[in-house]
Tab-separated table of C-alpha atoms and ligand atoms in Angstrom:
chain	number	residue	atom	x	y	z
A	1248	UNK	CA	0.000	0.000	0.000
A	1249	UNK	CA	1.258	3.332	-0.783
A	1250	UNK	CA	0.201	7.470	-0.597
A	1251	UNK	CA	0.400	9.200	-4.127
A	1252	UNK	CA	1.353	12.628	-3.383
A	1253	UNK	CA	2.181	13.468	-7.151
A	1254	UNK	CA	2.365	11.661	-10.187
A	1255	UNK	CA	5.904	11.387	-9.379
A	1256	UNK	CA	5.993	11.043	-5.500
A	1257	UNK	CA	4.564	8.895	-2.791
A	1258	UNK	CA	4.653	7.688	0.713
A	1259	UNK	CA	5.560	3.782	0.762
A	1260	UNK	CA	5.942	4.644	5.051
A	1261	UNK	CA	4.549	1.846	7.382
A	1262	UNK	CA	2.024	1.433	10.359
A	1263	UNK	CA	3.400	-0.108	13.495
A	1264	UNK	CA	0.113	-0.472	15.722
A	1265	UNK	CA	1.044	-2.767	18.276
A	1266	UNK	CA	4.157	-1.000	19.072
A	1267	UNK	CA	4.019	-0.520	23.247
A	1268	UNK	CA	7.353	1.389	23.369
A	1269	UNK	CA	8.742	3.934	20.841
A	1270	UNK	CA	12.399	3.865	21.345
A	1271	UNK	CA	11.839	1.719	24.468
A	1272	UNK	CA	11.041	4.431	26.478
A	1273	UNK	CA	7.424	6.705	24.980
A	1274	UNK	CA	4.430	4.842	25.258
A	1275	UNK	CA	2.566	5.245	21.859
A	1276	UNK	CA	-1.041	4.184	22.548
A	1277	UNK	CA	-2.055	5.213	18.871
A	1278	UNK	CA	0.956	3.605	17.395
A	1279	UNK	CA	4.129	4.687	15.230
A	1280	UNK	CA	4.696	5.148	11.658
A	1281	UNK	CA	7.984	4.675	9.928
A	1282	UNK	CA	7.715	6.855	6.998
A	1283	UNK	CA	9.422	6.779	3.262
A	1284	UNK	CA	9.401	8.194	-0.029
A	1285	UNK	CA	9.757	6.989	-3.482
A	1286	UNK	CA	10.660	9.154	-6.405
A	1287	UNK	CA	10.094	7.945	-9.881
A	1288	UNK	CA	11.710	9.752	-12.666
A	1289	UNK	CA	14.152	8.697	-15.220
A	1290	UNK	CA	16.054	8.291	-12.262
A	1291	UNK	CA	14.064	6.189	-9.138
A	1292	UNK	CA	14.620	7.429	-5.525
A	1293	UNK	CA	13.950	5.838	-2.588
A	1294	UNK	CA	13.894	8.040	0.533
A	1295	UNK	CA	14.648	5.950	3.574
A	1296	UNK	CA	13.655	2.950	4.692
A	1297	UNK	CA	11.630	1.546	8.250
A	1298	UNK	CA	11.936	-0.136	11.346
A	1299	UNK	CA	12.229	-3.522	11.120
A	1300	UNK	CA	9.093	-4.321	12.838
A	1301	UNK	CA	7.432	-3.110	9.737
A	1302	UNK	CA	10.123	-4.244	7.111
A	1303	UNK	CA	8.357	-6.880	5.246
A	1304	UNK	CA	5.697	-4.428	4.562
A	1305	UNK	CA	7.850	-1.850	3.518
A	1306	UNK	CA	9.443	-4.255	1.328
A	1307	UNK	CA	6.010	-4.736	0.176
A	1308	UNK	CA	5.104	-1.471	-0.320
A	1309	UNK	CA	8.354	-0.381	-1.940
A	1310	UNK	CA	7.953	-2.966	-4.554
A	1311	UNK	CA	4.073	-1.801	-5.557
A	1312	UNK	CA	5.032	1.136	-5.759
A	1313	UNK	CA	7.661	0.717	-8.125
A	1314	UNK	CA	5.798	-0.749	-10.719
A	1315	UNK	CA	8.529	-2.846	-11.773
A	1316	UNK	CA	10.914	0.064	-12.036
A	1317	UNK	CA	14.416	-0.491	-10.365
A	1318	UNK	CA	15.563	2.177	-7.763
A	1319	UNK	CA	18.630	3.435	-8.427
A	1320	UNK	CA	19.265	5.811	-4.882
A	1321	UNK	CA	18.303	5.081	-1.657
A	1322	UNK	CA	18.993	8.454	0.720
A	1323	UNK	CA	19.120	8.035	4.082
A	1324	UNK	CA	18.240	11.156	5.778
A	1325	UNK	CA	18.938	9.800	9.098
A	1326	UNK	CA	20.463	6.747	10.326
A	1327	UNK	CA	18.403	5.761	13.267
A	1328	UNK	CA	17.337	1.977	13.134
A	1329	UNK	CA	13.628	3.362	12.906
A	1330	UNK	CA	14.071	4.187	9.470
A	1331	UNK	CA	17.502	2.420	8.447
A	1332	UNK	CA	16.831	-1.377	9.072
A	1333	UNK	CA	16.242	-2.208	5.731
A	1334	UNK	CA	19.207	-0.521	3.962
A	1335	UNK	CA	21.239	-3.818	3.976
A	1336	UNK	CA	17.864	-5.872	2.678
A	1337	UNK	CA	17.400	-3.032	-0.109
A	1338	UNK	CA	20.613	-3.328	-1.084
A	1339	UNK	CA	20.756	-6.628	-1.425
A	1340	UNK	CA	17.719	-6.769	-3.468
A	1341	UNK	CA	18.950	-4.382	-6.087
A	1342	UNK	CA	22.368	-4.734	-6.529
A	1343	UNK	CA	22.904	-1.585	-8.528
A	1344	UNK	CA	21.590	0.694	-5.770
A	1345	UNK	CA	23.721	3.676	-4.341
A	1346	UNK	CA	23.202	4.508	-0.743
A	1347	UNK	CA	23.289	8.819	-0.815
A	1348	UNK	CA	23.972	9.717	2.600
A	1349	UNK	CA	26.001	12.546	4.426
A	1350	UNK	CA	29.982	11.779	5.377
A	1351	UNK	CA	29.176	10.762	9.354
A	1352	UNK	CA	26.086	8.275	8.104
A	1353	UNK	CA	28.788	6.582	5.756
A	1354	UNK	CA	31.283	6.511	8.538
A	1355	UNK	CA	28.423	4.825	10.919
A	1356	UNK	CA	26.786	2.565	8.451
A	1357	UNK	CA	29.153	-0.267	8.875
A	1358	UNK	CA	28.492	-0.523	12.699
A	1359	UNK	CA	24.855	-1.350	11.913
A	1360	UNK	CA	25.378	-3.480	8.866
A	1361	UNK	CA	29.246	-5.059	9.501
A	1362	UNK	CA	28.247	-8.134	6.894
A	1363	UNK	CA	27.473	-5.662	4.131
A	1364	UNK	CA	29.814	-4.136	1.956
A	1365	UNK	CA	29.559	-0.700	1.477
A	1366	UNK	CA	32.453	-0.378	-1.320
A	1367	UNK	CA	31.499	1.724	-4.034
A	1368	UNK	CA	28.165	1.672	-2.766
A	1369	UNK	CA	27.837	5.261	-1.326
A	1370	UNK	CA	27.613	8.522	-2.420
A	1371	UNK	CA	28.563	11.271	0.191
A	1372	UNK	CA	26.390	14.490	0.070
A	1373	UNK	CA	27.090	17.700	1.919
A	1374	UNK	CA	25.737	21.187	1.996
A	1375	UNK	CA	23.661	22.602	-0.957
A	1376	UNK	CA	24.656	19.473	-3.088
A	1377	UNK	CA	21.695	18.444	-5.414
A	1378	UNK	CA	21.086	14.838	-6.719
A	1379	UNK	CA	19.252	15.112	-10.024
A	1380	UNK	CA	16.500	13.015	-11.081
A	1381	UNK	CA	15.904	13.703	-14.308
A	1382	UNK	CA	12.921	16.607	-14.217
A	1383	UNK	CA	13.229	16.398	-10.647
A	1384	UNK	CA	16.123	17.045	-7.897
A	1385	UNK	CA	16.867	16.814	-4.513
A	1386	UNK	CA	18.883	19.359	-2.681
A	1387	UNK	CA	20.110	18.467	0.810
A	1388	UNK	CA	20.937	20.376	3.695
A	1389	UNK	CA	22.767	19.075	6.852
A	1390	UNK	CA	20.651	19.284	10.045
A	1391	UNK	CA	22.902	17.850	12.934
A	1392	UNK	CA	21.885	16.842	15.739
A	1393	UNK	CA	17.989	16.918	14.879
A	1394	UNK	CA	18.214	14.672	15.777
A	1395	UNK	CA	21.551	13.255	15.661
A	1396	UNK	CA	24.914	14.252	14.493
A	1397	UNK	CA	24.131	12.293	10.694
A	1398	UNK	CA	21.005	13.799	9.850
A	1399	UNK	CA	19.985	15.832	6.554
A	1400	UNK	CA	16.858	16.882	5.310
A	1401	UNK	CA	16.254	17.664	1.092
A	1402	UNK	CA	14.402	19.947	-0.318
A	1403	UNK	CA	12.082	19.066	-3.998
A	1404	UNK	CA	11.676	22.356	-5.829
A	1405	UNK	CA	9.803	21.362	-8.656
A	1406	UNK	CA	7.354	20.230	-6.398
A	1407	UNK	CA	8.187	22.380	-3.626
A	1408	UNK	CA	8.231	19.259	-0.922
A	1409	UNK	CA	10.932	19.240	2.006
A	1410	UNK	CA	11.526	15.778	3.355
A	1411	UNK	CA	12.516	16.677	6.940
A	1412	UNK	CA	13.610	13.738	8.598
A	1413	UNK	CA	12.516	13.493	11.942
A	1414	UNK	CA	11.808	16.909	12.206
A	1415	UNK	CA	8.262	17.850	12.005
A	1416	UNK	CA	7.470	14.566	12.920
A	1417	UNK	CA	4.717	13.116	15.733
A	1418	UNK	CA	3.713	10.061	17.643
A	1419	UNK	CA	0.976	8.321	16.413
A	1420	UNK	CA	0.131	5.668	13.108
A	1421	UNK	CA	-0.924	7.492	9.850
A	1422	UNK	CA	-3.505	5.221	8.536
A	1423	UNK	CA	-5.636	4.856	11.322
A	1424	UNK	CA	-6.398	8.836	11.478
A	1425	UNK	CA	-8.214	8.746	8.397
A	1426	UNK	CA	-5.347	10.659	6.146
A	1427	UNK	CA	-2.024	10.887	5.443
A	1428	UNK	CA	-2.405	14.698	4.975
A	1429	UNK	CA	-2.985	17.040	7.817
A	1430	UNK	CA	-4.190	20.593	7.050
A	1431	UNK	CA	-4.484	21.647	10.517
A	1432	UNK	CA	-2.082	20.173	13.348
A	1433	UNK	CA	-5.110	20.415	15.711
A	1434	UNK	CA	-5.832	16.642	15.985
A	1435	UNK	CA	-1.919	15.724	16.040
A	1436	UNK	CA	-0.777	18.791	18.465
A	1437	UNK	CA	-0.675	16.965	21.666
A	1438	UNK	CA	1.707	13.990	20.432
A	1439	UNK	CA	3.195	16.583	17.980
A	1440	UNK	CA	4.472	18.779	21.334
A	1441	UNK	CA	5.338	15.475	22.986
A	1442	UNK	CA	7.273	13.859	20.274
A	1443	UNK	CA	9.141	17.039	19.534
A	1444	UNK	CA	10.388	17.903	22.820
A	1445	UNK	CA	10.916	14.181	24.341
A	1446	UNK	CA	12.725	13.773	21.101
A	1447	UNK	CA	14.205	16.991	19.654
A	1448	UNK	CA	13.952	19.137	23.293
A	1449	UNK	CA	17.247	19.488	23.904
A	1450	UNK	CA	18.488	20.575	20.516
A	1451	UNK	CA	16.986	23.709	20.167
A	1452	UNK	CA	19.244	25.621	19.006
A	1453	UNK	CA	20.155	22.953	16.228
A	1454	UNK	CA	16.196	23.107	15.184
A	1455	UNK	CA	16.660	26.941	15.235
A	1456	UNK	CA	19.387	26.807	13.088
A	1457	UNK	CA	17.869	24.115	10.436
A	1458	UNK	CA	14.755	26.811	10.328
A	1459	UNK	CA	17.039	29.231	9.414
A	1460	UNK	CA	18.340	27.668	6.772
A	1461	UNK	CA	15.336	26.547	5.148
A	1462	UNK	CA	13.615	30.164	5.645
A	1463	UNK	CA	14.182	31.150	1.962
A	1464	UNK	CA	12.492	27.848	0.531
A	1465	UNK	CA	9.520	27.864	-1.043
A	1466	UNK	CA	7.207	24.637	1.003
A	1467	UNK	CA	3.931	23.725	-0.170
A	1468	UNK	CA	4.209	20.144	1.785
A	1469	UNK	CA	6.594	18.939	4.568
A	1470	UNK	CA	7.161	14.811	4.659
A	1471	UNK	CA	8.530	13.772	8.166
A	1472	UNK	CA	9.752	10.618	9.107
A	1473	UNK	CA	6.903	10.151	11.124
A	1474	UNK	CA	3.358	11.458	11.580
A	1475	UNK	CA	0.860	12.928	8.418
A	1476	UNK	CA	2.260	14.941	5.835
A	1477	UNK	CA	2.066	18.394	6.214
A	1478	UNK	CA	0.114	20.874	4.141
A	1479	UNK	CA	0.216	23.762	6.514
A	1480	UNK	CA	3.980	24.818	6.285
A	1481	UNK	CA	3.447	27.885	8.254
A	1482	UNK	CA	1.646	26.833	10.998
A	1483	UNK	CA	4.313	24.118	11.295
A	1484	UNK	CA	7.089	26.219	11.040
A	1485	UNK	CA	5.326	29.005	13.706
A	1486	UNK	CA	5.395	25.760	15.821
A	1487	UNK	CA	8.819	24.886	15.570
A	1488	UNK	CA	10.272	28.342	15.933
A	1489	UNK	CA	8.560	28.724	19.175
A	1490	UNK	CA	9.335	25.465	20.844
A	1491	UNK	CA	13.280	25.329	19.764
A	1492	UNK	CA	13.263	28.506	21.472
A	1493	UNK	CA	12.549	27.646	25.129
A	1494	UNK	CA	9.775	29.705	25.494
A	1495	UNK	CA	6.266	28.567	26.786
A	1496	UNK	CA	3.368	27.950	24.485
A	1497	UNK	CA	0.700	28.908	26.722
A	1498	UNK	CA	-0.078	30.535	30.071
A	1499	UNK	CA	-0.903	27.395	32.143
A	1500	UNK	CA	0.182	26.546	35.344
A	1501	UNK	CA	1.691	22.728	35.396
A	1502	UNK	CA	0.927	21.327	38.962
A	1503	UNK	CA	3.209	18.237	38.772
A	1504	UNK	CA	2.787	16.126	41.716
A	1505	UNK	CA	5.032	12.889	43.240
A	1506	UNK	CA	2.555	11.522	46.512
A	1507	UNK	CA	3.459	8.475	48.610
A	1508	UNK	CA	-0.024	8.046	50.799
A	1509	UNK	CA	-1.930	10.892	49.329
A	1510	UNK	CA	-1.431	13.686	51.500
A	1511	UNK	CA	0.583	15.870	48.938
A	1512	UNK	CA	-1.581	15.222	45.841
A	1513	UNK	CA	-4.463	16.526	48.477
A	1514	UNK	CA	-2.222	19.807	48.490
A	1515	UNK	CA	-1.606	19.321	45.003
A	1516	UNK	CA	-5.447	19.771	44.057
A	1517	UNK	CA	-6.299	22.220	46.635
A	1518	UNK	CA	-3.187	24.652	44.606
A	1519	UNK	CA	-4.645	23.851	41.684
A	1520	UNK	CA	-8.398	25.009	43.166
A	1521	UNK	CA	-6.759	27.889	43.885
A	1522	UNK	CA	-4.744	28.959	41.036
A	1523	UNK	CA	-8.205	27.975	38.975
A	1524	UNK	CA	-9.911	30.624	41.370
A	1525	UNK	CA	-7.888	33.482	40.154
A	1526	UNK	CA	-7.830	32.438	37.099
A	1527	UNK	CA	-5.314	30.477	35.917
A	1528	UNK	CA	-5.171	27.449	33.872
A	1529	UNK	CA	-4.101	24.457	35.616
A	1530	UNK	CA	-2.701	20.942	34.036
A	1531	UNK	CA	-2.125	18.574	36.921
A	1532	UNK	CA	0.241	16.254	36.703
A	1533	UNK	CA	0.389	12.838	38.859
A	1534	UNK	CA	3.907	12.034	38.539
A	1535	UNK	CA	3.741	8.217	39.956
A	1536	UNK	CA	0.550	6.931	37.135
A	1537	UNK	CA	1.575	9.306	34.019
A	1538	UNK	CA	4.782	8.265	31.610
A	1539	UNK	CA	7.208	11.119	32.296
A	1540	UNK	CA	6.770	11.976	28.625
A	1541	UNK	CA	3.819	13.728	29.139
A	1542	UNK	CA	4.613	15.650	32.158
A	1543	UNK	CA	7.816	16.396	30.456
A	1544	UNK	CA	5.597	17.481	27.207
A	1545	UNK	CA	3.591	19.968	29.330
A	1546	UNK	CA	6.359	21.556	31.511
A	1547	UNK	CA	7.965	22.529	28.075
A	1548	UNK	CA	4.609	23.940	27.228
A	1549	UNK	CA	3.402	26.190	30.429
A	1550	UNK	CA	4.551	29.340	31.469
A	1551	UNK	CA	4.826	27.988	34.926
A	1552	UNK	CA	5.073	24.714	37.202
A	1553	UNK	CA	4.735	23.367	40.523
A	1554	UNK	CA	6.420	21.364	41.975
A	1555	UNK	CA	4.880	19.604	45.170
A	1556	UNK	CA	6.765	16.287	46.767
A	1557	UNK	CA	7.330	13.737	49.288
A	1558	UNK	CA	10.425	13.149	50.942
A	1559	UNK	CA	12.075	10.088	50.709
A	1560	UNK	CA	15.404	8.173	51.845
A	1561	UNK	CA	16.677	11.870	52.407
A	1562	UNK	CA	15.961	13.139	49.131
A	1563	UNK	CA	12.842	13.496	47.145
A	1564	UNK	CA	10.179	10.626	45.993
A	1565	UNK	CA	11.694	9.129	43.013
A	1566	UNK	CA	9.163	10.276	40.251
A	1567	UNK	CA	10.128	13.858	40.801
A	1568	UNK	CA	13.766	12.709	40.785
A	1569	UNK	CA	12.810	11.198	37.270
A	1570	UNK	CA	10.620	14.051	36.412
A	1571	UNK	CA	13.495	16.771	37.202
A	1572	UNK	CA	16.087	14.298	35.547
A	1573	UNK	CA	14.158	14.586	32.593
A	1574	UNK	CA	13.604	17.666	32.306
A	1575	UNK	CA	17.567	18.752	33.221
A	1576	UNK	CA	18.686	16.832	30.069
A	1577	UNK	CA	16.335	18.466	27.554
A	1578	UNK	CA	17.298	21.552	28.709
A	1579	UNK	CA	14.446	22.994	29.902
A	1580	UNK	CA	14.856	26.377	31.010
A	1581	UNK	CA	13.596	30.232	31.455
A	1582	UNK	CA	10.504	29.429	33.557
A	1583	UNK	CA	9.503	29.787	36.893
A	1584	UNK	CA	8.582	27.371	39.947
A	1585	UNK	CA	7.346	27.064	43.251
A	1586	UNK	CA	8.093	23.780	45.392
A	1587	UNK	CA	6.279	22.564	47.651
A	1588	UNK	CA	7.664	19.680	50.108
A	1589	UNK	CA	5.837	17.183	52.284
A	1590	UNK	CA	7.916	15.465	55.104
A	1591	UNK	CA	6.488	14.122	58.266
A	1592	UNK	CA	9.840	13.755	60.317
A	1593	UNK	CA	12.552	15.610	58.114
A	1594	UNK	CA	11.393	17.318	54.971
A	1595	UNK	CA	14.491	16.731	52.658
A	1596	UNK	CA	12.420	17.157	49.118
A	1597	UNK	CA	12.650	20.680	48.368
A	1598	UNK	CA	16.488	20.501	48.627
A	1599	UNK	CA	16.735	17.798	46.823
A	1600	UNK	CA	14.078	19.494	44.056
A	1601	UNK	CA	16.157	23.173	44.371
A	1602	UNK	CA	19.249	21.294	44.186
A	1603	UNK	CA	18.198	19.857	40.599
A	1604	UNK	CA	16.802	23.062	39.475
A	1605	UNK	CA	20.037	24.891	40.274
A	1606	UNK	CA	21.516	22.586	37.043
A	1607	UNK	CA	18.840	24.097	34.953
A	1608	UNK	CA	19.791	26.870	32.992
A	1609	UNK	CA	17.391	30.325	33.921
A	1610	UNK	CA	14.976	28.489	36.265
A	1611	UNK	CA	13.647	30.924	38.761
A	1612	UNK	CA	11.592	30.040	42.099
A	1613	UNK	CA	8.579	32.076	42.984
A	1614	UNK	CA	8.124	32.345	46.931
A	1615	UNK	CA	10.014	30.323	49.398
A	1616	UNK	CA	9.756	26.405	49.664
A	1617	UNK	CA	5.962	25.910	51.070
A	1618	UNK	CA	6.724	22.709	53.912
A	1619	UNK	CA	3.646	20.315	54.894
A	1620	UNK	CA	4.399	17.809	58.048
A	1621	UNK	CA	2.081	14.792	56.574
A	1622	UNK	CA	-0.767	16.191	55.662
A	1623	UNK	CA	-2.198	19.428	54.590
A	1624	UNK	CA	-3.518	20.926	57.768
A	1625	UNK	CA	-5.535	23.918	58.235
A	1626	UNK	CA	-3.087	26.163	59.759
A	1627	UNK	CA	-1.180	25.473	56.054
A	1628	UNK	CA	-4.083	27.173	53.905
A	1629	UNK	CA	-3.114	30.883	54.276
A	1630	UNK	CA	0.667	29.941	53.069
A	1631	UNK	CA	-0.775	27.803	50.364
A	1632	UNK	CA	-2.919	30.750	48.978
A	1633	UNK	CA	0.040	33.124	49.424
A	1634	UNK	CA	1.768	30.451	47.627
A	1635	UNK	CA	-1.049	30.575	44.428
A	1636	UNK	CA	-0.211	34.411	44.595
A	1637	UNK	CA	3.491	33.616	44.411
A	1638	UNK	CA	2.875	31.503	41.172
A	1639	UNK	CA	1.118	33.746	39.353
A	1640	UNK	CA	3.029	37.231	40.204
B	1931	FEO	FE1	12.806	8.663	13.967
B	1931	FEO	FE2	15.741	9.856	15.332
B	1931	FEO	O1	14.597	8.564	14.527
C-alpha cells in the first residue's frame, strides 16, 4: 500500500500499531509510523527505509510502488534503526543501488550493517549538493543533531516538498487517522508537542538553526519521518520556531505532583483550586501513574510549574527525581517554579528538588519552599494561597 502525493511522489511509510514502546522508552497508545518516499523519474529514488518491525511491509510497499521500475538511490536522511533497518535488505535486493547519505552516516553505516559491503556503494552528500532526477532534484541540507549528528533533510523544488527527517514529525500511526495529509495540526498537536520535545527538546538551538536555513524555501508540503504529511507549512514552522526557542506555548500553570499516601496530591489539588480561582489554567500532573513523557511534554509547554513532593530516603520521591532528571537533560529552562515539600519527620524534598533546578539553565523560584508535616492541615491554607499568589506574580 502506498500514498500518491504526485504523479511522481509517494509515501511507501509503514504502520506499526502494536508497538508498546517507541524507542523503548514513549508509550505510543495510537501507534508509530515509519515513513518513506519513493521518487520515480528517469532516475528512481527511494527516501529511507523503516523499522524492522514493519520491514516486510515496507518491502512490500516499496515494490508496488515501483511498478517494476528499479531504484537506483536510496537516501538516508537519518540513520536511526527506525528508518535504516532495511538498507542492507534493499541493497541486497537491487544490486545496482547507491546509498546517498552525508559523510558521518557513511562513517556509521558499517556498525549497523558489519556483513554488508559498502564499497562503491555510497555517495557522500554535503551542503547545498543536489542529486538530479531527471525533471526532478533533490537538494540536501545538513541538520545535525535533529536529531543526531548524521542527519539531513532535502528539499524538492519542482514540487516544492521538504523531506525533513525526523523533524516535524509526531507520535501516532498514519492510517488509522483517516489521512495521510494534515491541514491543521489540531488533531496531532498533543503527540506533535510530545514527540518534539521528548525527542528533539534538547536541541533547540540545532532546530533553530535548520529553520534558518530553510527560511528562503519555497514549502507547499513537509514529509517527516513520522506522523501525516504536512500541508500547513506555516503553521508548522510558527510551531517549531517557538518550541526550539525555550519559550512557553501557553499561560498554564503545570501542577506536577510525586505523593506516597496521598497527603501531597491533596495539596496538590487544593493549589490547583486555587490557582483555577484566580484564574489560571491548571494541568495537573500525577507524577507516579503518568509516563514522564507527558509531564515532560507539558512543563515545556506552560509558562509555569509546581512542583509539590514527598520526601524520601533523604531526598525526594523518586518520580520527581525522574521528572526533574528529565527535564535537566532536555534543557528545559527560562521558567519559573514554586516547590512545595511534604515530610512528616525531616522534609528533605525541596532541597533535593532546588538542588536539581540549580543545574537548569534560567529556572527561577517564585516564593520560598511551602513545607507540609504529613498532611495538609488547616493552619497550612493561608501559606498555600500566598503560595497561588506567588505563582502567578
Ligand atoms: Fe525517527 Fe531519530 O529517529
Amino acid at each position: 500500500m502506498y500514498t500518491k502525493i504526485s504523479d511522481s511522489v509517494c509515501c511507501i511509510g509503514t504502520d506499526d500499531l502494536a508497538l508498546d514502546l517507541f524507542e523503548s522508552q514513549y508509550p505510543v497508545p495510537s501507534g508509530m509510523s515509519y515513513n518513506s518516499y519513493l521518487i520515480v523519474d528517469e532516475k528512481v529514488a527511494v527516501l529511507d527505509t523503516s523499522d524492522a518491525r514493519e520491514g516486510a511491509q515496507w518491502l512490500a510497499n516499496l515494490e508496488e510502488a515501483l511498478c517494476g521500475r528499479v531504484p537506483d538511490y536510496l537516501v538516508v536522511h537519518h540513520l536511526e534503526p527506525d528508518h535504516s533497518a532495511m538498507i542492507a535488505a534493499a541493497m541486497d535486493r537491487y544490486p545496482s543501488l547507491t546509498v546517498v547519505c552525508t559523510q558521518i552516516a557513511a562513517r556509521m553505516l558499517p556498525q549497523f550493517f558489519e556483513d554488508e559491503n559498502f564499497e562503491g556503494r555510497c555517495m557522500v552528500v554535503g551542503e547545498g549538493d543536489s542529486l538530479e532526477l531527471g525533471s526532478h532534484s533533490l537538494r540536501f541540507f545538513m541538520a545535525p543533531m535533529v536529531h543526531w549528528p548524521e542527519v539531513m533533510v532535502s528539499w524538492m523544488p519542482e514540487e516544492r516538498l521538504l523531506f525533513s527527517a525526523d523533524a516535524f514529525g509526531t507520535f501516532g500511526a498514519v492510517q488509522p487517522s483517516g489521512s495521510p495529509f494534515c491541514r491543521d495540526l489540531g488533531p496531532w498537536k498533543d503527540e506533535a508537542a510530545r514527540y518534539y520535545f521528548n525527542i528533539c527538546g534538547k536541541y533547540g538551538a540545532q532546530v533553530g538553526k535548520l529553520l534558518d536555513k530553510l527560511g528562503d524555501l519555497e514549502v507547499e508540503l513537509i514529509c517527516p519521518l513520522h506522523g501525516p504529511m504536512l500541508t500547513d507549512v506555516a503553521q508548522a514552522v510558527r510551531l517549531y520556531r517557538l518550541w526550539s526557542s525555550y519559550e512557553p506555548e501557553n499561560d498554564s500553570v503545570l501542577v506536577a505532583y510525586a505523593s506516597i499516601h496521598g497527603g501531597t496530591a491533596r495539596l496538590a489539588l487544593r493549589l490547583a483550586e486555587m490557582l483555577e480561582k484566580r484564574g489560571a489554567s491548571v494541568v495537573l500532573r500525577d507524577l507516579s501513574r503518568c509516563d514522564v513523557s507527558y509531564a515532560v511534554s507539558d512543563a515545556f509547554r506552560c509558562r509555569r510549574t509546581v512542583l509539590a513532593a514527598s520526601s524520601y530516603d533523604a531526598g525526594v520521591f523518586p518520580p520527581m527525581h525522574d521528572f526533574l532528571w528529565h527535564l535537566q537533560i532536555k534543557s528545559w529552562q527560562n521558567r519559573q517554579v514554586a516547590v512545595v515539600q511534604n515530610g512528616s519527620w525531616s522534609p528533605t524534598a525541596g532541597r533535593a528538588i532546588c538542588d536539581m533546578l540549580a543545574a537548569m539553565k534560567n529556572v527561577e523560584q517564585k516564593g520560598e519552599t511551602l513545607t507540609i508535616r504529613s498532611r495538609m492541615h488547616a493552619a497550612d491554607l493561608p501559606a498555600l494561597e500566598a503560595l497561588a499568589d506567588a505563582v502567578l506574580s
